[in-house]
Coordinates of C-alpha atoms in Angstrom, one line a residue:
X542 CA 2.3 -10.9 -21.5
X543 CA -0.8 -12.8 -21.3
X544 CA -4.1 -12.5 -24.0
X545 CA -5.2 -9.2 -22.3
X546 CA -1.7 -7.9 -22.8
X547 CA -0.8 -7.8 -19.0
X548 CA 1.7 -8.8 -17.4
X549 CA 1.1 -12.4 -15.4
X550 CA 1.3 -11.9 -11.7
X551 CA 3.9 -14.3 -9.5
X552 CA 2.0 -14.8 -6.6
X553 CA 5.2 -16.2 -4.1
X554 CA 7.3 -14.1 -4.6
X555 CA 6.4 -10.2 -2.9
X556 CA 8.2 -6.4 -3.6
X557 CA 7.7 -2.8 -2.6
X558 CA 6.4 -1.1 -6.0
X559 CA 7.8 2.2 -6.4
X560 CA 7.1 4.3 -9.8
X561 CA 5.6 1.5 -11.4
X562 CA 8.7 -0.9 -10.7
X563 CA 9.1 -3.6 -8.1
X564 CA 11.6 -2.7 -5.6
X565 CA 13.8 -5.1 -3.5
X566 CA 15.8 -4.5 -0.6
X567 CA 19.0 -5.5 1.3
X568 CA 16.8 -6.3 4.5
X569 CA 13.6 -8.3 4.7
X570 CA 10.7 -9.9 7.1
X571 CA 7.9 -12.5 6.9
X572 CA 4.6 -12.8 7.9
X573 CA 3.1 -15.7 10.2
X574 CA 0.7 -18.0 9.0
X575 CA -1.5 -18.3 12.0
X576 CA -3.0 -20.9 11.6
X577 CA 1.0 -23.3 11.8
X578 CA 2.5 -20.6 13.1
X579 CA 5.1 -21.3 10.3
X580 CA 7.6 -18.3 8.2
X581 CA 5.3 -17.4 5.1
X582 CA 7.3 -15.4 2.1
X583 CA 10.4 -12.6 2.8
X584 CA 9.4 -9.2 1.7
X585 CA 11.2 -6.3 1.2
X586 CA 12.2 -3.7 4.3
X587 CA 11.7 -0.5 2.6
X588 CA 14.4 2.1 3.2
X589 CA 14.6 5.9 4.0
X590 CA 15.8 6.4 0.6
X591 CA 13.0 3.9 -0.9
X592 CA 10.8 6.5 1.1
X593 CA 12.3 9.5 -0.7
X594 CA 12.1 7.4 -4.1
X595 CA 8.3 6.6 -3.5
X596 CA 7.2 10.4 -2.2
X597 CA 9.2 12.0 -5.1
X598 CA 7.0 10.0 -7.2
X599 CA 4.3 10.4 -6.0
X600 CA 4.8 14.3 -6.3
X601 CA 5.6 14.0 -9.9
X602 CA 2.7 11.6 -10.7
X603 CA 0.4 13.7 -9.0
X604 CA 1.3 17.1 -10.8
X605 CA -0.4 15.3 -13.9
X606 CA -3.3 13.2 -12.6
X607 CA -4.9 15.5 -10.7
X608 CA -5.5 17.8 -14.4
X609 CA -7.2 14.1 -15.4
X610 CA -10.6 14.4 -16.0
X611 CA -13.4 12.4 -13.1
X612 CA -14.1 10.3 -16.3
X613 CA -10.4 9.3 -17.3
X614 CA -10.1 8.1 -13.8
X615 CA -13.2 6.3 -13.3
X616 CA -12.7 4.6 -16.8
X617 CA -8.9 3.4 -15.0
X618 CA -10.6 2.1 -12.3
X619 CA -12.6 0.4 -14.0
X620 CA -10.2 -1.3 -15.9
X621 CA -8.5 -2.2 -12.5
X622 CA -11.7 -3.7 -11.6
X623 CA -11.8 -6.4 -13.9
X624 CA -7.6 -6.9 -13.5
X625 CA -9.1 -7.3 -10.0
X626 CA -11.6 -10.0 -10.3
X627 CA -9.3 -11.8 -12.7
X628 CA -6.6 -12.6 -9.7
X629 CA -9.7 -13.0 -7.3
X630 CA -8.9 -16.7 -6.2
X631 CA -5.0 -16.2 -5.8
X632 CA -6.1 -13.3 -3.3
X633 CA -8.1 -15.4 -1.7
X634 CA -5.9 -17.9 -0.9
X635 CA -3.2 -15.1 0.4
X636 CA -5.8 -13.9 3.1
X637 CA -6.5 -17.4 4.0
X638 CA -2.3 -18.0 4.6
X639 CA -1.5 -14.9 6.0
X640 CA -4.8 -13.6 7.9
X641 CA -6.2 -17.1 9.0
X642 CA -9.0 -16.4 7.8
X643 CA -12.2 -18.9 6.9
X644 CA -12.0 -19.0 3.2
X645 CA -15.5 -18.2 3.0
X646 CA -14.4 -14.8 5.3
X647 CA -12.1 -14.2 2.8
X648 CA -14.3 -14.6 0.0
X649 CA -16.6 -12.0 1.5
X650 CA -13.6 -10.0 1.9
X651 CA -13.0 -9.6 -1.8
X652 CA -16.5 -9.4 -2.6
X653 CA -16.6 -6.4 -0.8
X654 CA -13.8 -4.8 -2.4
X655 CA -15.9 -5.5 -5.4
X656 CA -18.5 -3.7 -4.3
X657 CA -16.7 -1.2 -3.3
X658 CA -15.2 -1.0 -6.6
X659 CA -18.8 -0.9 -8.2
X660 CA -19.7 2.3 -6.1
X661 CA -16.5 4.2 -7.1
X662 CA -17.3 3.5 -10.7
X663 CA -21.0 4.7 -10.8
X664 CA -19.9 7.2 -8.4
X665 CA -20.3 10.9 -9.3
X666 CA -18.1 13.8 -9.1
X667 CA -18.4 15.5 -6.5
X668 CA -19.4 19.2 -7.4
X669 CA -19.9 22.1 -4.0
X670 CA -22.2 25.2 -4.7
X671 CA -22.1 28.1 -7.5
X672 CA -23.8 31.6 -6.8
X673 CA -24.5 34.2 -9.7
X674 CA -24.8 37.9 -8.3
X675 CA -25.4 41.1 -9.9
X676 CA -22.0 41.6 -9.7
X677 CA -19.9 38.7 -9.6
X678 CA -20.2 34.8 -9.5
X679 CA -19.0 32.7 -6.7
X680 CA -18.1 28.8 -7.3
X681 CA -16.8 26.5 -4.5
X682 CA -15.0 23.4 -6.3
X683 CA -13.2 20.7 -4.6
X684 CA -9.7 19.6 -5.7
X685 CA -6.9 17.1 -4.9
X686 CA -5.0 17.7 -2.1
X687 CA -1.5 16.0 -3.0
X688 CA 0.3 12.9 -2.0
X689 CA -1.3 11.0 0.4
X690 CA -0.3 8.0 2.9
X691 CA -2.7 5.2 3.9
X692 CA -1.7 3.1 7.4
X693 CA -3.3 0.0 7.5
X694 CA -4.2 -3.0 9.9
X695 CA -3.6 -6.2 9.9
X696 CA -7.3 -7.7 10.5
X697 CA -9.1 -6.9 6.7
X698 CA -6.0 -6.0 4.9
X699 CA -7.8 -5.5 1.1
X700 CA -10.7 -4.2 2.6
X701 CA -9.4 -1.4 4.3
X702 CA -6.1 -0.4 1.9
X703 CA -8.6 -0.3 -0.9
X704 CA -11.0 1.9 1.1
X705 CA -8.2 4.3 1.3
X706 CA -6.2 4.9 -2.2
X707 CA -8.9 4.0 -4.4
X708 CA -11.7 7.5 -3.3
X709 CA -7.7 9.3 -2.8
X710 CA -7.0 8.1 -6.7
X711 CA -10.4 9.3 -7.8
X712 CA -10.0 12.6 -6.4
X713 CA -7.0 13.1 -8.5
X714 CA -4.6 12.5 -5.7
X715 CA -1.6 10.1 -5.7
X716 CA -0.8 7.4 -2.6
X717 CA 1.0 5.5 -1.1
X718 CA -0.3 2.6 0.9
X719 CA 2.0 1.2 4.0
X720 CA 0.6 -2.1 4.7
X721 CA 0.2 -3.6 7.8
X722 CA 3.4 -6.1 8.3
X723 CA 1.8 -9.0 9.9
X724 CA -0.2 -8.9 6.7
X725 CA 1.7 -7.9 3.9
X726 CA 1.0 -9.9 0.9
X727 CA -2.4 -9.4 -0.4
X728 CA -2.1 -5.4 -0.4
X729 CA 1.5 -6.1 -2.3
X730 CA -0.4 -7.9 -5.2
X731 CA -3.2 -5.7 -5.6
X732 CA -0.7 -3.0 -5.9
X733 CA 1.1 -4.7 -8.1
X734 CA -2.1 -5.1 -10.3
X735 CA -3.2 -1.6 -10.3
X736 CA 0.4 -0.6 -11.6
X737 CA -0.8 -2.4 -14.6
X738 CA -3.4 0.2 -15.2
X739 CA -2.3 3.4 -13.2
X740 CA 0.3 5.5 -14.5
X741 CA 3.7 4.9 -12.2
X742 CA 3.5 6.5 -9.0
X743 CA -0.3 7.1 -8.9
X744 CA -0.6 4.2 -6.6
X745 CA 2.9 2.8 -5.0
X746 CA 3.1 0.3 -1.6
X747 CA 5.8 0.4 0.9
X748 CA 6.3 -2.5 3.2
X749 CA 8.7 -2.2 6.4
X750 CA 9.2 -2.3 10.2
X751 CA 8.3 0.0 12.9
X752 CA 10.2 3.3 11.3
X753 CA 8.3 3.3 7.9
X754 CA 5.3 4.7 9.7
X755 CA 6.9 7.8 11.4
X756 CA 9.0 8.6 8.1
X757 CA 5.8 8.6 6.1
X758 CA 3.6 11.0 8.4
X759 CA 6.7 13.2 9.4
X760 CA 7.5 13.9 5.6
X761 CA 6.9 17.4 4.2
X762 CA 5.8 16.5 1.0
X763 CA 3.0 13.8 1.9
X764 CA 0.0 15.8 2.1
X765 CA -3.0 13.4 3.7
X766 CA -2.6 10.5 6.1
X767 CA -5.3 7.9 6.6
X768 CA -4.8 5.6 9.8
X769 CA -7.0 2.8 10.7
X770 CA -5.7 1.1 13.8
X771 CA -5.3 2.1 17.6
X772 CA -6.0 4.7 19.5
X773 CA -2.6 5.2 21.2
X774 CA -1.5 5.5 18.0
X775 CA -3.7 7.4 16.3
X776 CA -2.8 10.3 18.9
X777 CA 0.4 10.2 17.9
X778 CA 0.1 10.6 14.5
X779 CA -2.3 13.3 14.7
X780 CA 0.8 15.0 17.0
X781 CA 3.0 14.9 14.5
X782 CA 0.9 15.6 11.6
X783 CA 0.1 18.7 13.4
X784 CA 3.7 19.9 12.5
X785 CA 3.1 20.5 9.2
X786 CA -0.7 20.9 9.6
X787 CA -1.4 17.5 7.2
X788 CA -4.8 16.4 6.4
X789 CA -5.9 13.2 9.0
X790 CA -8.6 10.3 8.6
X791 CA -8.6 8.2 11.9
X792 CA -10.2 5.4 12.2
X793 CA -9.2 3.7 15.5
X794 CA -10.7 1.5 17.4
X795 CA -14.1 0.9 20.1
X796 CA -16.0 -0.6 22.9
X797 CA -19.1 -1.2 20.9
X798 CA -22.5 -2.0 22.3
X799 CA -25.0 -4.4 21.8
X800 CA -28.4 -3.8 23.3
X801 CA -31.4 -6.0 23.1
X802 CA -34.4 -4.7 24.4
X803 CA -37.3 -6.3 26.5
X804 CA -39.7 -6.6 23.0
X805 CA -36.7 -8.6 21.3
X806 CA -37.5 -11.8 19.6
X807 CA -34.9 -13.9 21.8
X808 CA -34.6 -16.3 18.4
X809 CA -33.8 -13.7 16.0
X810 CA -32.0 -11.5 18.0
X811 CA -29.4 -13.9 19.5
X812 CA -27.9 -15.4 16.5
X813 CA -27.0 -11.4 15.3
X814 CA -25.4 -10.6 18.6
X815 CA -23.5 -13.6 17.8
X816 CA -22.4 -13.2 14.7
X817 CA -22.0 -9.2 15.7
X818 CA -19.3 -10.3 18.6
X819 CA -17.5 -13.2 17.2
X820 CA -17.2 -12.4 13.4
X821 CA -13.8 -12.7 12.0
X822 CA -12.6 -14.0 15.6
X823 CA -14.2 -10.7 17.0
X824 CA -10.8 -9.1 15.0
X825 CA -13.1 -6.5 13.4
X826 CA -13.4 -2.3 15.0
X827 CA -16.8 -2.4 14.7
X828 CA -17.7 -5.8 16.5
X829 CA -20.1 -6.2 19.5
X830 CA -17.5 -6.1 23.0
X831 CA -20.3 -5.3 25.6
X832 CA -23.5 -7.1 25.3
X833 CA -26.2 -5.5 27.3
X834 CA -29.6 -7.5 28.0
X835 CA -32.8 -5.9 29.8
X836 CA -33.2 -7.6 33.3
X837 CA -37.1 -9.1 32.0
X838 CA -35.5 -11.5 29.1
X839 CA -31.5 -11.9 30.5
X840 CA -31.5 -15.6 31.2
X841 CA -33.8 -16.9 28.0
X842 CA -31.3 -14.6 26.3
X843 CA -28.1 -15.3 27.9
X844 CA -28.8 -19.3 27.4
X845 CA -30.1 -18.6 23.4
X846 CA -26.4 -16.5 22.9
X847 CA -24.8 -19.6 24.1
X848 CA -26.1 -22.2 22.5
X849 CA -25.3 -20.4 19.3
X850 CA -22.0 -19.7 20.1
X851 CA -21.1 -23.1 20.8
X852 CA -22.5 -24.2 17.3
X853 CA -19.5 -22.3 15.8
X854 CA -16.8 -23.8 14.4
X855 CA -13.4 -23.5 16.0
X856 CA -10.0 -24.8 13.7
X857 CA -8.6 -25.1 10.0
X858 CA -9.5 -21.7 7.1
X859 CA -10.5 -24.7 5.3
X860 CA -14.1 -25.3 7.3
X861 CA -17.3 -24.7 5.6
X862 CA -20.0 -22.4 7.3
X863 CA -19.7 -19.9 10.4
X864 CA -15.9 -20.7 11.7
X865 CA -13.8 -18.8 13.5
X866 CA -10.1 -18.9 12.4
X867 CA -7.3 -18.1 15.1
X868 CA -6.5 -14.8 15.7
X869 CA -3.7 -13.1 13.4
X870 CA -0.5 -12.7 15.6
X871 CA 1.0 -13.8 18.5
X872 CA 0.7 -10.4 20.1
X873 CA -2.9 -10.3 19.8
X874 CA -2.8 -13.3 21.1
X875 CA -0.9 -12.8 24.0
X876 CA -3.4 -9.8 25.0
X877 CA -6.6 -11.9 24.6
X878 CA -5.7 -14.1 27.0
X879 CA -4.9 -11.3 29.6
X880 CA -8.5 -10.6 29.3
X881 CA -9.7 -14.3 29.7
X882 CA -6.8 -14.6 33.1
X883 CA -8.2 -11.3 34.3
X884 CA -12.0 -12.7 34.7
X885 CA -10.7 -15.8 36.3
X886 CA -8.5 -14.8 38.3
X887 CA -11.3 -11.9 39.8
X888 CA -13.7 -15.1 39.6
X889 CA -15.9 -13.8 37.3
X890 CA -19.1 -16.2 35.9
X891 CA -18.8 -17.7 32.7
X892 CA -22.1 -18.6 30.7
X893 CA -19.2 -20.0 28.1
X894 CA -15.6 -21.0 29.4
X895 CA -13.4 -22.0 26.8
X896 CA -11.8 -25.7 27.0
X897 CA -8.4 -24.3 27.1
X898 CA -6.9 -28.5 26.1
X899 CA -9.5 -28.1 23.1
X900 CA -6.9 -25.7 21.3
X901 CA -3.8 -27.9 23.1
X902 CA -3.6 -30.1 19.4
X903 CA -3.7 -26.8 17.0
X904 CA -0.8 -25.4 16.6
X905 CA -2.3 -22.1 15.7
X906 CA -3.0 -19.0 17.4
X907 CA -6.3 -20.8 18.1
X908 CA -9.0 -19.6 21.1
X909 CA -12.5 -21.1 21.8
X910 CA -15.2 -18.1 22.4
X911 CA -16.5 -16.8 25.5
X912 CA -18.7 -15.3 27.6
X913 CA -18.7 -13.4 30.8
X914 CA -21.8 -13.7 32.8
X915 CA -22.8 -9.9 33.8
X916 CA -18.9 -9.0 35.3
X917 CA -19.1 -5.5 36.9
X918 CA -19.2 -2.6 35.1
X919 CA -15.9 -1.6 35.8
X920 CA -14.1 -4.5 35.1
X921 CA -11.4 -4.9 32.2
X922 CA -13.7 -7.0 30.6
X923 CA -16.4 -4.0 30.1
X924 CA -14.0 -0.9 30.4
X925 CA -11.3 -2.1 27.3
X926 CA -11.7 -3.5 24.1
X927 CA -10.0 -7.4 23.4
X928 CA -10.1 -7.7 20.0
X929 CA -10.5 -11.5 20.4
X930 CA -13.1 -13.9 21.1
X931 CA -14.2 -13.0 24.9
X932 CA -17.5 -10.9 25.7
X933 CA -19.1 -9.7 28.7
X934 CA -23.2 -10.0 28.8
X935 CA -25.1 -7.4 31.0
X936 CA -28.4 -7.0 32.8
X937 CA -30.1 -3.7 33.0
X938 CA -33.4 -2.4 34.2
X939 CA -34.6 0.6 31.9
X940 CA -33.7 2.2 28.8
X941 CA -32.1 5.5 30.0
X942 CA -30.0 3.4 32.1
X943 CA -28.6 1.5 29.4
X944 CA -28.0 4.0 26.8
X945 CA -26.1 6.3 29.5
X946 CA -24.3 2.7 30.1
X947 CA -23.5 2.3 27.0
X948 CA -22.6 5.8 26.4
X949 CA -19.7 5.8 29.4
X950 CA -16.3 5.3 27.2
X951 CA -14.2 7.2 25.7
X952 CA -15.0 5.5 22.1
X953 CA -17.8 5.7 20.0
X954 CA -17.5 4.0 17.4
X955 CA -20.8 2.0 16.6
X956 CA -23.3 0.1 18.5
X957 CA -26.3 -2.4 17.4
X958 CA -29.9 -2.1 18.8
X959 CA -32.4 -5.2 18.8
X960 CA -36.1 -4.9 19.3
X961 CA -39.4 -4.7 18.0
X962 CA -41.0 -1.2 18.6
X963 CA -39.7 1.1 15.9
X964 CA -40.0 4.3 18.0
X965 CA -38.2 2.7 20.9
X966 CA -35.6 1.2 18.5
X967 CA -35.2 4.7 16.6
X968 CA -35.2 6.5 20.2
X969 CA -31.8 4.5 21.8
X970 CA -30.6 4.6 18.2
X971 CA -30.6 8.6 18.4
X972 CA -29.0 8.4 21.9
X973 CA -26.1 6.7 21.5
X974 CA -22.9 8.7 21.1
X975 CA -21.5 6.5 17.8
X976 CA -21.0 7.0 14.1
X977 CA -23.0 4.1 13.4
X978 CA -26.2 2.5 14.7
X979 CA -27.1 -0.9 13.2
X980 CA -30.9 -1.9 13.9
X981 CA -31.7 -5.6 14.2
X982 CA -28.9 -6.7 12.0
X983 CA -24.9 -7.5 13.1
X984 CA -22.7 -4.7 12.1
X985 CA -21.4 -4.2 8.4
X986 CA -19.6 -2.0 6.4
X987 CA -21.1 -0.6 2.7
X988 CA -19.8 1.4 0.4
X989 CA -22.7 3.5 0.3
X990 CA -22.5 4.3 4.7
X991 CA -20.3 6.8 6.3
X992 CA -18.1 5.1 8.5
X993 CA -16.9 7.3 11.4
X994 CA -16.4 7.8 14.7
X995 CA -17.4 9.7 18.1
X996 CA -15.4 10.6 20.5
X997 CA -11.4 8.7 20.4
X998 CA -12.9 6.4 17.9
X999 CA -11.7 8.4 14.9
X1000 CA -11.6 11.7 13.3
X1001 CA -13.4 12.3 9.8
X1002 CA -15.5 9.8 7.4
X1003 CA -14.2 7.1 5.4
X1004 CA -16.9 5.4 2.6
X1005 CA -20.1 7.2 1.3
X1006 CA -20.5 10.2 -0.7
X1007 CA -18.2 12.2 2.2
X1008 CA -15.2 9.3 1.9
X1009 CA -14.0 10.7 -0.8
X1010 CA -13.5 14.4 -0.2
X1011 CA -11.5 13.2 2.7
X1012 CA -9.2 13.3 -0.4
X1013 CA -9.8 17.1 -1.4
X1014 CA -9.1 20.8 -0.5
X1015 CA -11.7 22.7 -1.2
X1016 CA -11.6 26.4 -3.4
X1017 CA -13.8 29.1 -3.8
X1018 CA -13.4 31.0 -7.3
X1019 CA -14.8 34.8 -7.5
X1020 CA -15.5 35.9 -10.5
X1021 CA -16.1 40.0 -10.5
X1022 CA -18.2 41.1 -13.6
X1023 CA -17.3 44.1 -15.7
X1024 CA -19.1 46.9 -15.5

């Protein structure tokens, strides 16, 4: 044990945890480090009875932390906190290997988690409504719910699993976190950590391939499932939740909007629409994929967009500044470039084309940005969401056009707004059919927002005061008074 009388964490070598204990396994798989495309460290294929091991204990650890007191458990997580920011650089340097990402993205990765670690801690319980009549009293509590299961993505791997078990904790609920397997390692550490403070099975991580999922969400005694990921799959765990009527968070994905009005400063704004589409590779839900430019500033804006594109850095998670890493998997991959062949192939304009014998020298899952130069509207381009580095700009003439525009998909996740007359801005805001509206700024997650979605783009809340009784039943007590 080290000073603080914790265990010291090995940082190459990766397990399931399962009531408090690392668990191995007969089979195992390996990320990709993007960036060489070379094997990164085995980790254990969790088995169906590792599933019945981990949801056991889970039951059992929840019959006794949910009759924990709000303050027991924010005191723990507190305590996880500073475990935490202790191991801070090592996780950095595991999202860098098996993300790709820019160290400095990674960084801002974990600096999120710490803020999101902050909010839980000052957070307060939440409490619903109590009524005194004449004759009896009514009080509406809200209460844990059970075991709970969070799915999670490959493309902000701490981000995301920590947005999930630490408001289900809190509650009083126990979870278990499947991360995603193209990014395993990270979310196997942190797990690891918070077994140091958590009593066993509170928190417990199961890694494995494409049958883990189903086994979690079909089991009887896992009460919650919270999904972030696609929609196609989404709509099949919401099916087969439905079987045994579980409690769902979806959080899927979106064809998000950027509009800039005629009043926008063309220097301020272009730089956020940037930064809005091509953050993180553009492997982030709530990034800018449609970019729509009133008719009066289209070419002063178009041009600004692409001269700060190009000023982005393109190559190793080493680079200082705004770069953009490779995408995560070969997959991904793969389906970017059907998006960049489609737009060719249909001879669409490009304001940006990428120099495809740029990336010829990295071995990585490396592409340059681009941008399509107002494609129709019904294009692939404009109609389905990439996930990668490719964005379609487009003209329009008056406001109600563009937010009907904008509001013709089937998602809804977010959308950004730039311009300069607050009514207007607040107006198009209010008209879009989105769980999130950023003004003037790129979009950005915060502990203290509501992130949701419209629409396919998700069911319930995740963050904010509402995140966490995603994580709780509610019960209404009646008290009848004696007469």
């Amino acid at each position: 044990m080290d000073s603080n009388g914790q265990v010291p964490i090995k940082f190459d070598s990766f397990a399931n945890i399962i009531n408090g204990q690392v668990a191995g396994s007969a089979h195992s798989y390996y990320g990709i480090d993007p960036v060489t495309k070379e094997k990164l460290w085995d980790v254990p294929v969790a088995t169906a009875e590792d599933v019945e091991n981990a949801v056991a204990s889970a039951n059992t650890a929840f019959s006794r932390w949910r009759h924990t007191t709000w303050q027991f458990r924010t005191e723990q997580i507190s305590q996880f906190k500073a475990v935490f920011q202790s191991y801070q650089d090592q996780l950095v340097d595991l999202l860098v290997r098996e993300a790709g990402k820019p160290r400095m993205v990674a960084m801002g990765e974990i600096q999120t988690c710490v803020q999101l670690l902050d909010w839980h801690i000052k957070l307060k319980e939440p409490r619903g409504e109590s009524y005194d009549f004449p004759d009896k009293t009514i009080e509406n509590k809200f209460v844990p719910l059970g075991v709970a299961v969070a799915i999670c993505p490959w493309n902000f791997p701490l981000l995301i699993s920590t947005g999930k078990w630490l408001p289900a904790i809190q509650m009083g609920n126990s979870v278990i976190v499947k991360p995603s397997p193209f990014t395993p390692y990270a979310t196997l550490k942190v797990v690891e950590l918070a077994n140091q403070i958590f009593p066993p099975g509170v928190v417990q991580v199961l890694g494995g391939d494409d049958s883990l999922g189903p086994t979690l969400v079909e089991h009887p005694r896992v009460h919650k499932i919270s999904f972030t990921g696609s929609i196609a799959t989404g709509k099949k765990i919401l099916a087969v939740a439905a079987k045994t009527v579980k409690r769902v968070t979806l959080e899927l994905g979106g064809n998000d909007a950027s509009i800039v009005l005629p009043d926008a400063n063309i220097g301020k704004a272009a730089p956020m629409v940037a930064i809005g589409a091509f953050f993180n590779t553009s492997q982030v839900c709530i990034a800018a994929k449609r970019i729509y430019v009133h008719s009066s500033i289209y070419r002063p804006f178009l041009d600004a967009l692409v001269n700060v594109t190009r000023s982005f850095k393109l190559g190793t998670t080493e680079n200082e500044g705004f770069a953009l890493g490779p995408i995560q998997n070969a997959t991904q991959y793969d389906k970017v470039k059907t998006f960049l062949k489609d737009s060719k192939d249909r001879g669409y304009k490009f304001a940006l084309e990428p120099d495809e014998g740029a990336v010829d020298t990295m071995n990585g899952f490396f592409l340059q940005p681009a941008i399509v130069d107002n494609p129709p509207e019904d294009s692939k381009i404009v109609k389905e969401e990439p996930f990668g580095p490719i964005v379609p700009v487009l003209s329009y003439d008056s406001i109600e056009e563009v937010v009907d525009r904008a509001n013709n998909s089937n998602t809804g996740l977010g959308a950004t707004v730039f311009g300069t007359d607050p009514e207007t801005l607040r107006r198009v805001a209010d008209g879009l059919e989105v769980g999130s509206v950023w003004i003037n700024g790129y979009p950005s997650v915060a502990p203290e927002a509501q992130l949701s979605g419209a629409k396919e783009s998700g069911l319930g809340t995740e963050f904010g005061t509402l995140g966490i009784l995603a994580y709780a039943n509610t019960k209404a007590i009646w008290t009848f008074k004696s007469t």
